Amino acid sequence: MSVTQRPWWKDGVVYQIYPASFKDSNGDGIGDLNGIISELDYIRSIGVDVVWICPMYDSPQVDMGYDIRDYEDVYAPYGTVQDMERLIAETHSRGMKIILDLVINHTSDQHKWFLESRSAKDNPKRDWYIWRPARYVNGERKPPNNWVSNFTGSVWEWDEHTQEYYLHLFCPEQPDLNWENAETRQAIYKSAMEFWLERGVDGFRVDTVNMYSKGEMLDAPVTDPGSEWQFAGFQYCNGPRMKEFLAEMNQVLEKYDAMTVGECPNTPDMKRVLEYVSAKEKQLDMVFQFDVVDVGQGPYKFQTTPKNWTLPHLKRAIARTQHLIRTPSDGWTTVFLENHDQARSITRFTSDAPEHRVAGGKMLALLMAALSGTLFIYQGQEIGLVNFPETWDMSEYKDVDSSNYYKMVGARTGGDEEKLAEAKRALQHLARDHARVPMSWSTAPHNGFSPPDSTAMPWMRPLDDAATCNVAQQQSDKSSVLAFWKRILQVRKAHNDLLVHGQYDDLDVEDPEIFVFSKTWMGKRALCVCNFTDRAKTLEVPEQVRGEKMELLVSSVEGGVDGELAAYEGRIYLLA
Ligand code: NOJ
């Protein structure tokens, strides 16, 4: 593709906002749309082009807004549809785009469609959700299959009133919509998509995009013998009608020139991923693969120990996402290390020890900025926020995923204290809660998240370390993580051919301490090298580039030493 034909979303840097935890303008302890509007200049100042707002729709908040009661309304504590219209206009007036979360695999059980659907078997909307009769085993009522939900337990919920089960791949309060029904699909497009496209949004991050077509829903193989419920992600993801559904959805999106980035779990098959993102297939513009953020996770979420990964694991995962765009691919890829479902990347991939966290944050920023694809930053990542500490009690974990897991371990082990301590250690490392704490804006009360005179406590405990890590301080500190993000995004923009679009080649996959790769674009080349250890290391020039002239473009450490990388230092060189 010629440079002039590049769509805006390829070079754009996206900043993800979690409304509940970004900024509380009215002192009720919950972030809101006016809070977001008040910080748009800050977001712009980082070098961001696109703002992504996590679900701000009307919702009972069982899964933090991923359970939508009304697509056409806003969760009252966040604001109103008029506030959204203002947010859209204010974002555009600063030259940025805005995208929303599109959650259309399921609704809330309080959505009027589901209330109708569950009211009677002959209700016209009965078939808008997935209802099945029970199966009886030795006279005992059992769900239609053995699938485990993403949040533990069966995916089926018994409905006393109509004597059938309904499917929910997530919480029971998140019933799955029946995409097989054409009328349902049209209603989804109209209510969830067109309502907001008409109001000017520029695209969507599409939640669990590959789960709409469930296939035959046969029993999953037993991979967890201790449980009645089994992992079925490979069955309900990427089902037989996905292509057709996405093509249909695209007819709506195309009218508005809207971009899409689809969340694509359980898809290790790169051929399948490429089908989703290939330009000529017209399915999705890009996807979030799970390869990188799953590094160090166990076979079952949280069944692992902290830092249970090696650098070659991480490199291989990154390579898979980078190779998606290797010639002759006509696809596109994404770069991200954090989002609202992931713990903080400094803690996971470098070190959150006080003496290393700044270096770790800057090195990861440099690494990300050197990778090809659309770059996504999650709120707080730009100042180097880290996980909250082990000393925090289980009651500080508010996420349904974390608390269900902890409860499940308790139930399965008869409350074994050692197993519960192990589960808490895993959560301290990997829980989604770490991304969901209030943003640390300053050292003011509530870390500046809520107004100083606010009496309501923030909905989650603010971090204890705001004195050493907050936006206000970093804005005036040239050596801060924030200052480095600003700088590295400028470097990325100035060298976008190489850094955003270039071909990625890992130059030493097996090195467990140094990550070194090259980027190539039409005869231009760059070398990126990152020291993933907490010690200085000799800078070994990889043999593939030995003899070439290396001009230092940027380092994540000031006053770096020739021939040596400091602990957690990253560098980009231009080669000639
Ligand atoms: C993925 C979202 O990112 C996550 O937060 C949510 O819990 C599930 N999908 C269900 O919508």
XYZ file of C-alpha atoms and ligand atoms in Angstrom:
587
model
C 0.000 0.000 0.000
C 1.380 3.382 -0.902
C 2.082 5.700 1.969
C -0.612 8.167 0.925
C -3.297 5.470 1.025
C -2.663 4.494 4.619
C -5.822 4.632 6.726
C -5.668 6.881 9.807
C -5.919 4.043 12.281
C -2.652 2.434 11.232
C -0.368 5.199 12.437
C -2.659 6.291 15.238
C -1.769 5.844 18.910
C -4.794 4.812 20.954
C -5.312 5.656 24.640
C -7.749 3.413 26.490
C -9.925 4.890 29.237
C -11.728 2.931 31.946
C -14.447 5.437 32.864
C -15.013 4.284 36.461
C -11.375 4.869 37.369
C -10.140 7.721 35.196
C -11.397 10.935 36.811
C -14.300 11.709 39.137
C -15.526 15.253 38.493
C -18.475 15.330 40.893
C -17.123 13.658 44.022
C -19.276 10.543 44.068
C -16.201 8.292 44.040
C -16.844 7.083 40.485
C -15.101 8.410 37.393
C -17.317 10.146 34.825
C -17.534 11.628 31.332
C -16.968 15.182 32.531
C -13.806 13.936 34.205
C -12.634 12.510 30.879
C -13.438 15.769 29.070
C -11.405 17.706 31.628
C -8.310 15.636 30.802
C -8.503 15.558 26.990
C -5.722 18.136 26.713
C -3.541 15.967 28.926
C -4.266 12.925 26.751
C -3.486 14.896 23.610
C -0.226 16.113 25.151
C 1.046 12.528 25.393
C 0.909 12.255 21.601
C -2.289 10.242 21.411
C -4.500 10.262 18.297
C -7.439 8.103 19.314
C -9.339 7.736 22.573
C -11.061 4.413 23.369
C -13.777 4.554 25.996
C -14.575 1.286 27.790
C -18.304 0.628 28.219
C -20.078 3.733 29.484
C -23.547 2.371 28.672
C -26.440 1.909 31.074
C -25.627 -1.240 33.012
C -26.177 -2.977 36.354
C -22.346 -3.250 36.472
C -22.065 -6.937 37.300
C -19.065 -7.016 34.935
C -18.161 -3.319 35.019
C -20.377 -2.313 32.127
C -19.730 -5.328 29.898
C -23.291 -6.240 30.889
C -25.331 -3.661 28.986
C -28.916 -2.887 29.917
C -29.456 -0.239 27.242
C -27.057 0.439 24.359
C -28.691 3.804 23.760
C -28.194 5.240 27.210
C -25.298 6.082 29.511
C -24.679 4.667 33.015
C -26.073 7.479 35.167
C -23.033 7.911 37.479
C -20.908 8.475 34.333
C -23.263 11.064 32.814
C -25.782 11.305 30.001
C -26.038 10.850 26.236
C -25.594 14.636 25.992
C -22.323 14.359 27.928
C -21.227 11.695 25.443
C -22.096 13.992 22.564
C -19.964 16.662 24.186
C -17.120 14.203 24.739
C -17.246 13.201 21.070
C -17.221 16.842 19.951
C -14.456 17.853 22.388
C -12.290 14.909 21.318
C -12.754 15.775 17.658
C -12.065 19.454 18.252
C -8.622 18.469 19.550
C -7.896 16.548 16.365
C -8.381 13.134 17.976
C -10.749 10.304 17.074
C -12.931 8.432 19.518
C -13.912 4.770 19.568
C -16.287 2.898 21.873
C -16.470 -0.631 23.181
C -18.980 -2.704 21.235
C -20.316 -5.467 23.477
C -22.729 -7.482 21.369
C -22.004 -11.105 22.134
C -24.242 -10.714 25.182
C -26.382 -8.157 26.986
C -27.275 -7.720 30.634
C -30.049 -9.976 31.934
C -31.794 -6.667 32.657
C -31.865 -5.627 28.985
C -35.463 -5.292 27.788
C -34.787 -7.873 25.031
C -33.841 -10.498 27.602
C -36.675 -9.608 29.971
C -39.038 -10.279 27.084
C -37.181 -13.376 25.974
C -37.354 -14.991 29.405
C -41.003 -14.041 29.963
C -42.474 -16.981 28.002
C -41.447 -19.701 25.592
C -43.715 -18.247 22.922
C -42.540 -14.663 23.334
C -41.487 -13.236 19.935
C -38.027 -12.492 21.376
C -37.559 -15.971 22.885
C -35.158 -16.878 20.095
C -33.089 -13.714 20.546
C -31.087 -15.565 23.206
C -29.879 -19.166 23.364
C -32.349 -21.389 25.208
C -32.108 -25.171 25.518
C -33.994 -27.877 27.426
C -32.256 -29.745 30.229
C -30.715 -33.130 29.710
C -31.420 -35.742 32.352
C -28.704 -38.060 33.580
C -30.006 -40.806 35.888
C -33.048 -38.675 36.454
C -30.933 -35.681 37.496
C -31.368 -32.384 35.646
C -28.167 -31.305 33.901
C -27.259 -28.375 31.616
C -27.186 -29.036 27.848
C -23.382 -29.381 27.805
C -20.312 -29.344 30.059
C -18.838 -25.984 29.077
C -17.235 -23.864 31.795
C -17.974 -20.149 31.817
C -15.187 -17.602 31.517
C -15.917 -16.680 35.120
C -16.113 -20.260 36.549
C -19.147 -22.561 36.806
C -21.417 -23.791 34.012
C -22.249 -21.561 31.035
C -25.902 -22.533 31.470
C -28.371 -20.973 33.890
C -31.661 -22.673 34.719
C -34.755 -20.522 34.341
C -37.448 -21.748 36.734
C -40.184 -19.774 35.071
C -39.897 -21.263 31.569
C -38.106 -24.481 32.592
C -35.165 -24.117 30.190
C -31.493 -23.183 30.392
C -30.001 -20.084 28.760
C -26.392 -19.726 27.661
C -23.982 -17.220 29.217
C -20.306 -17.559 28.290
C -19.543 -15.006 31.013
C -21.653 -14.244 34.162
C -25.216 -15.562 34.488
C -26.192 -11.889 34.314
C -24.687 -11.736 30.775
C -26.922 -13.930 28.570
C -25.528 -14.587 25.066
C -27.455 -13.126 22.165
C -28.546 -15.538 19.442
C -26.682 -14.381 16.349
C -28.326 -17.128 14.294
C -31.481 -15.001 14.314
C -31.348 -12.393 11.509
C -33.846 -10.108 13.217
C -31.679 -10.054 16.366
C -28.614 -9.135 14.343
C -30.412 -6.218 12.700
C -31.581 -4.980 16.103
C -28.002 -5.174 17.409
C -26.612 -3.186 14.479
C -29.244 -0.520 14.895
C -29.152 -0.113 18.652
C -25.532 -0.805 19.562
C -23.757 0.472 16.449
C -25.791 2.954 14.409
C -27.049 4.861 17.436
C -23.448 5.853 18.235
C -22.109 6.027 14.686
C -24.825 8.594 13.994
C -23.432 10.572 16.915
C -20.000 10.663 15.346
C -17.913 7.912 16.904
C -15.073 6.776 14.667
C -15.112 3.057 15.340
C -15.263 0.281 17.877
C -13.179 -2.046 19.964
C -15.298 -5.146 19.477
C -15.646 -7.243 22.618
C -15.163 -11.033 22.297
C -15.691 -10.643 18.562
C -15.045 -14.269 17.671
C -17.763 -15.789 19.894
C -20.911 -14.902 17.949
C -21.190 -18.205 16.056
C -21.324 -21.012 18.608
C -21.290 -24.009 16.298
C -22.814 -27.258 17.479
C -22.249 -26.751 21.192
C -21.121 -30.344 21.802
C -19.494 -31.371 25.082
C -15.894 -30.197 25.448
C -13.107 -32.717 26.098
C -12.246 -33.199 29.767
C -9.134 -31.162 30.511
C -9.913 -30.431 34.172
C -10.852 -33.799 35.692
C -11.570 -32.201 39.058
C -14.473 -30.244 37.640
C -17.818 -30.943 36.035
C -17.260 -27.952 33.719
C -14.672 -27.958 30.961
C -12.840 -25.374 28.864
C -14.623 -24.993 25.511
C -13.037 -21.828 24.141
C -11.858 -23.606 21.018
C -15.446 -24.648 20.308
C -17.361 -21.426 20.840
C -14.695 -19.170 19.322
C -14.328 -18.812 15.538
C -17.501 -20.784 14.764
C -18.769 -21.604 11.269
C -20.771 -18.419 10.605
C -18.259 -15.858 11.887
C -17.218 -14.761 8.429
C -20.771 -14.213 7.299
C -21.712 -12.282 10.455
C -18.704 -9.986 10.247
C -19.273 -9.317 6.551
C -22.835 -8.303 7.319
C -21.756 -6.125 10.224
C -19.220 -4.477 7.960
C -21.876 -3.260 5.606
C -23.059 -1.001 8.415
C -19.567 0.034 9.516
C -18.482 0.846 5.982
C -21.192 3.463 5.586
C -19.508 5.411 8.379
C -15.914 4.540 7.496
C -15.647 3.189 11.045
C -12.590 1.279 12.223
C -12.706 -1.964 14.195
C -10.315 -3.714 16.505
C -11.690 -7.050 17.599
C -10.831 -8.921 20.765
C -9.807 -12.372 19.579
C -9.196 -14.915 22.348
C -8.514 -18.638 21.874
C -7.150 -18.278 18.353
C -3.637 -19.694 18.155
C -4.077 -20.471 14.438
C -2.392 -17.584 12.643
C -4.099 -18.440 9.384
C -7.414 -17.819 11.087
C -6.199 -14.560 12.611
C -5.038 -13.398 9.205
C -8.472 -14.094 7.739
C -9.963 -11.717 10.295
C -7.560 -8.876 9.550
C -6.882 -9.287 5.860
C -7.948 -6.115 4.047
C -9.562 -7.984 1.210
C -11.622 -10.203 3.542
C -13.356 -7.118 5.022
C -13.878 -8.681 8.444
C -12.029 -6.527 10.965
C -9.317 -3.895 10.623
C -7.199 -5.492 13.326
C -7.474 -7.748 16.360
C -6.114 -8.105 19.844
C -4.494 -11.522 19.991
C -3.828 -12.933 23.432
C -0.367 -14.320 22.696
C 1.573 -11.612 24.525
C -0.684 -10.924 27.495
C -1.098 -14.665 28.123
C 2.639 -15.104 28.621
C 3.105 -16.447 32.166
C -0.554 -17.388 32.597
C -1.237 -21.015 33.466
C -3.258 -23.459 31.370
C -6.185 -22.138 33.389
C -6.251 -18.487 34.213
C -4.401 -17.730 37.487
C -3.190 -21.324 37.910
C 0.397 -20.198 37.821
C 3.053 -18.519 39.897
C 4.304 -14.937 39.471
C 6.743 -14.396 36.576
C 6.278 -17.907 35.249
C 7.750 -17.107 31.829
C 11.064 -16.628 30.072
C 12.150 -13.950 27.630
C 12.082 -16.392 24.676
C 8.371 -17.004 25.506
C 7.699 -13.297 25.280
C 9.723 -12.913 22.082
C 7.901 -15.755 20.370
C 4.539 -14.290 21.331
C 5.532 -10.873 20.000
C 6.888 -12.442 16.819
C 3.535 -14.113 16.159
C 1.727 -10.782 16.309
C 4.403 -9.044 14.217
C 4.490 -11.733 11.533
C 0.835 -11.105 10.806
C 1.829 -8.206 8.590
C 4.826 -9.774 6.923
C 4.752 -9.502 3.139
C 2.649 -10.692 1.307
C 0.082 -10.216 4.100
C -2.550 -7.553 3.489
C -3.465 -7.602 7.187
C -2.738 -5.341 10.104
C -1.695 -5.891 13.716
C -1.771 -4.285 17.159
C 0.767 -3.553 19.872
C -0.370 -3.605 23.499
C 0.862 -4.855 26.860
C -1.962 -3.649 29.061
C -5.696 -3.132 29.084
C -8.499 -3.290 31.654
C -8.260 -7.109 31.717
C -4.543 -7.275 32.449
C -2.300 -6.560 35.387
C 0.364 -3.874 34.990
C 3.130 -4.608 32.511
C 6.028 -3.261 34.615
C 5.132 -5.753 37.355
C 4.608 -8.612 34.930
C 7.448 -8.142 32.480
C 10.160 -6.121 34.233
C 10.427 -5.216 37.913
C 8.246 -3.033 40.105
C 10.971 -2.699 42.752
C 11.294 1.031 43.577
C 14.794 1.236 42.065
C 13.731 -0.355 38.752
C 10.152 0.595 38.025
C 10.938 3.800 36.123
C 13.575 2.110 33.972
C 11.226 -0.830 33.342
C 8.379 1.464 32.309
C 10.562 3.407 29.888
C 12.106 0.303 28.364
C 8.691 -1.230 27.721
C 7.553 2.066 26.171
C 10.557 1.964 23.830
C 9.926 -1.685 22.967
C 6.287 -1.021 22.145
C 7.101 2.071 20.108
C 9.528 0.026 18.006
C 6.937 -2.622 17.102
C 4.740 -2.529 14.019
C 0.982 -2.109 14.177
C -1.445 0.229 15.872
C -0.185 1.079 19.361
C -2.540 0.946 22.355
C -1.716 2.526 25.731
C -3.867 1.868 28.784
C -4.552 4.647 31.300
C -1.810 4.824 33.906
C 0.672 2.933 31.742
C 2.024 6.293 30.555
C 3.140 7.122 34.113
C 4.345 3.618 34.910
C 1.697 2.470 37.378
C 2.406 -0.936 38.904
C 0.259 -3.604 40.608
C -1.043 -2.906 44.087
C 0.902 -4.793 46.773
C 0.447 -8.158 48.453
C -0.426 -6.406 51.691
C -3.820 -5.427 50.281
C -6.595 -7.635 51.548
C -8.756 -9.834 49.281
C -11.622 -7.416 49.946
C -9.820 -4.830 47.755
C -10.286 -7.109 44.725
C -13.617 -6.016 43.268
C -13.603 -7.856 39.950
C -16.031 -10.742 39.504
C -13.303 -12.752 37.768
C -10.921 -12.495 40.745
C -13.485 -13.091 43.456
C -15.066 -16.049 41.611
C -11.639 -17.621 41.181
C -10.765 -17.175 44.856
C -14.134 -18.622 45.884
C -13.689 -21.548 43.512
C -10.264 -22.407 44.958
C -11.793 -22.234 48.443
C -14.655 -24.516 47.446
C -12.452 -27.025 45.625
C -9.862 -27.315 48.379
C -12.202 -27.194 51.357
C -10.748 -23.805 52.303
C -7.113 -25.010 52.324
C -5.165 -21.986 53.579
C -2.051 -22.716 51.593
C -4.002 -23.060 48.343
C -5.864 -19.860 49.076
C -2.593 -18.037 49.750
C -1.299 -19.371 46.417
C -4.443 -18.137 44.675
C -4.025 -14.696 46.234
C -0.385 -14.571 45.116
C -1.479 -15.340 41.553
C -4.132 -12.639 41.750
C -1.611 -10.159 43.133
C 0.345 -10.759 39.962
C -2.307 -11.196 37.296
C -5.752 -9.992 38.428
C -7.658 -7.496 36.317
C -8.149 -5.358 39.437
C -4.638 -3.914 39.146
C -5.652 -2.044 36.017
C -8.878 -0.811 37.547
C -7.713 1.219 40.537
C -8.302 4.984 40.371
C -5.774 6.922 38.326
C -3.034 8.648 40.363
C -3.279 12.264 39.242
C -1.438 13.970 42.103
C -0.711 13.788 45.814
C -4.025 15.496 46.647
C -6.621 13.518 48.649
C -7.739 10.374 46.759
C -4.630 10.814 44.579
C -6.480 13.632 42.793
C -8.966 11.130 41.331
C -11.930 12.714 43.148
C -12.185 16.421 44.039
C -10.404 17.248 47.338
C -13.621 18.066 49.191
C -15.361 14.887 48.101
C -16.715 12.859 50.983
C -17.479 9.682 49.034
C -14.603 7.220 48.958
C -13.379 6.162 45.494
C -15.089 2.927 44.412
C -11.734 1.110 44.554
C -8.895 1.840 46.925
C -6.469 4.353 45.388
C -2.822 3.289 45.171
C -0.510 3.870 48.148
C 2.404 5.057 46.020
C 1.029 8.308 44.548
C 3.795 10.256 46.286
C 6.324 8.638 43.954
C 4.141 8.150 40.886
C 1.522 10.650 39.731
C 0.680 12.661 36.633
C 1.249 16.147 38.089
C 4.789 15.381 39.232
C 5.724 13.579 36.034
C 4.512 16.428 33.858
C 7.279 18.626 35.220
C 9.930 15.920 35.459
C 11.975 15.474 32.291
C 13.236 12.100 33.464
C 9.781 10.655 34.157
C 8.104 7.713 32.460
C 5.532 10.170 31.112
C 8.198 12.422 29.584
C 9.729 9.369 27.942
C 6.402 8.210 26.495
C 5.963 11.665 24.937
C 9.433 11.529 23.472
C 9.238 7.976 22.169
C 5.874 8.595 20.511
C 7.453 11.514 18.660
C 10.312 9.261 17.573
C 7.768 6.651 16.414
C 5.927 9.262 14.375
C 9.091 10.673 12.853
C 10.190 7.179 11.769
C 6.788 5.646 11.170
C 7.752 3.744 8.010
C 10.284 1.734 9.921
C 8.724 1.605 13.349
C 4.982 1.392 12.610
C 5.079 -0.435 9.268
C 8.478 -2.118 9.056
C 9.191 -5.811 8.902
C 10.129 -7.333 12.252
C 12.959 -9.866 12.564
C 14.047 -11.295 15.884
C 17.833 -11.565 15.818
C 18.317 -13.907 18.782
C 15.176 -15.660 19.973
C 16.898 -17.833 22.564
C 18.781 -15.141 24.495
C 17.030 -15.180 27.907
C 18.170 -11.690 28.902
C 18.446 -9.456 25.859
C 15.666 -8.780 23.369
C 17.160 -7.709 20.059
C 15.331 -7.320 16.767
C 15.564 -5.401 13.537
C 12.983 -3.435 11.614
C 13.203 -3.047 7.854
C 11.323 -0.805 5.452
C 12.288 -0.351 1.792
C 16.037 -0.423 2.343
C 15.932 1.453 5.672
C 16.812 -0.484 8.818
C 16.679 -0.066 12.565
C 17.888 -2.171 15.456
C 16.078 -2.336 18.795
C 17.810 -3.814 21.808
C 16.374 -4.156 25.326
C 18.056 -5.441 28.466
C 15.445 -7.412 30.385
C 17.687 -7.861 33.429
C 18.276 -5.723 36.516
C 22.029 -5.616 35.832
C 24.229 -3.795 33.343
C 25.062 -5.982 30.335
C 27.649 -5.705 27.596
C 26.028 -4.599 24.363
C 26.737 -7.413 21.923
C 26.079 -6.388 18.355
C 24.204 -9.271 16.705
C 26.122 -10.915 13.897
C 23.362 -10.129 11.383
C 24.235 -6.415 11.595
C 27.915 -6.544 12.493
C 29.970 -4.130 10.418
C 27.024 -1.829 9.763
C 27.111 1.753 10.961
C 24.904 2.169 14.047
C 23.515 5.592 14.828
C 21.797 5.855 18.211
C 18.285 7.169 17.652
C 17.009 6.964 21.208
C 17.791 5.321 24.534
C 15.443 4.860 27.473
C 18.267 5.768 29.859
C 19.908 9.157 29.991
C 23.675 9.309 29.675
C 23.997 5.723 28.507
C 27.430 4.132 28.247
C 28.910 3.061 24.899
C 29.035 -0.694 24.551
C 26.985 -1.315 27.682
C 23.290 -1.483 28.447
C 22.144 -0.357 31.894
C 19.604 -2.440 33.838
C 16.322 -2.364 31.903
C 17.723 -0.075 29.225
C 16.295 -0.090 25.727
C 17.830 1.500 22.638
C 16.905 2.009 19.019
C 19.684 2.468 16.462
C 19.375 3.409 12.823
C 21.547 1.191 10.652
C 23.393 2.214 7.556
C -13.851 -8.997 27.414
C -13.785 -7.726 28.200
O -12.589 -7.078 27.913
C -13.909 -8.122 29.646
O -13.630 -7.053 30.507
C -15.298 -8.663 29.859
O -15.390 -9.174 31.161
C -15.621 -9.786 28.868
N -15.155 -9.532 27.527
C -17.105 -9.986 28.775
O -17.701 -8.934 28.053
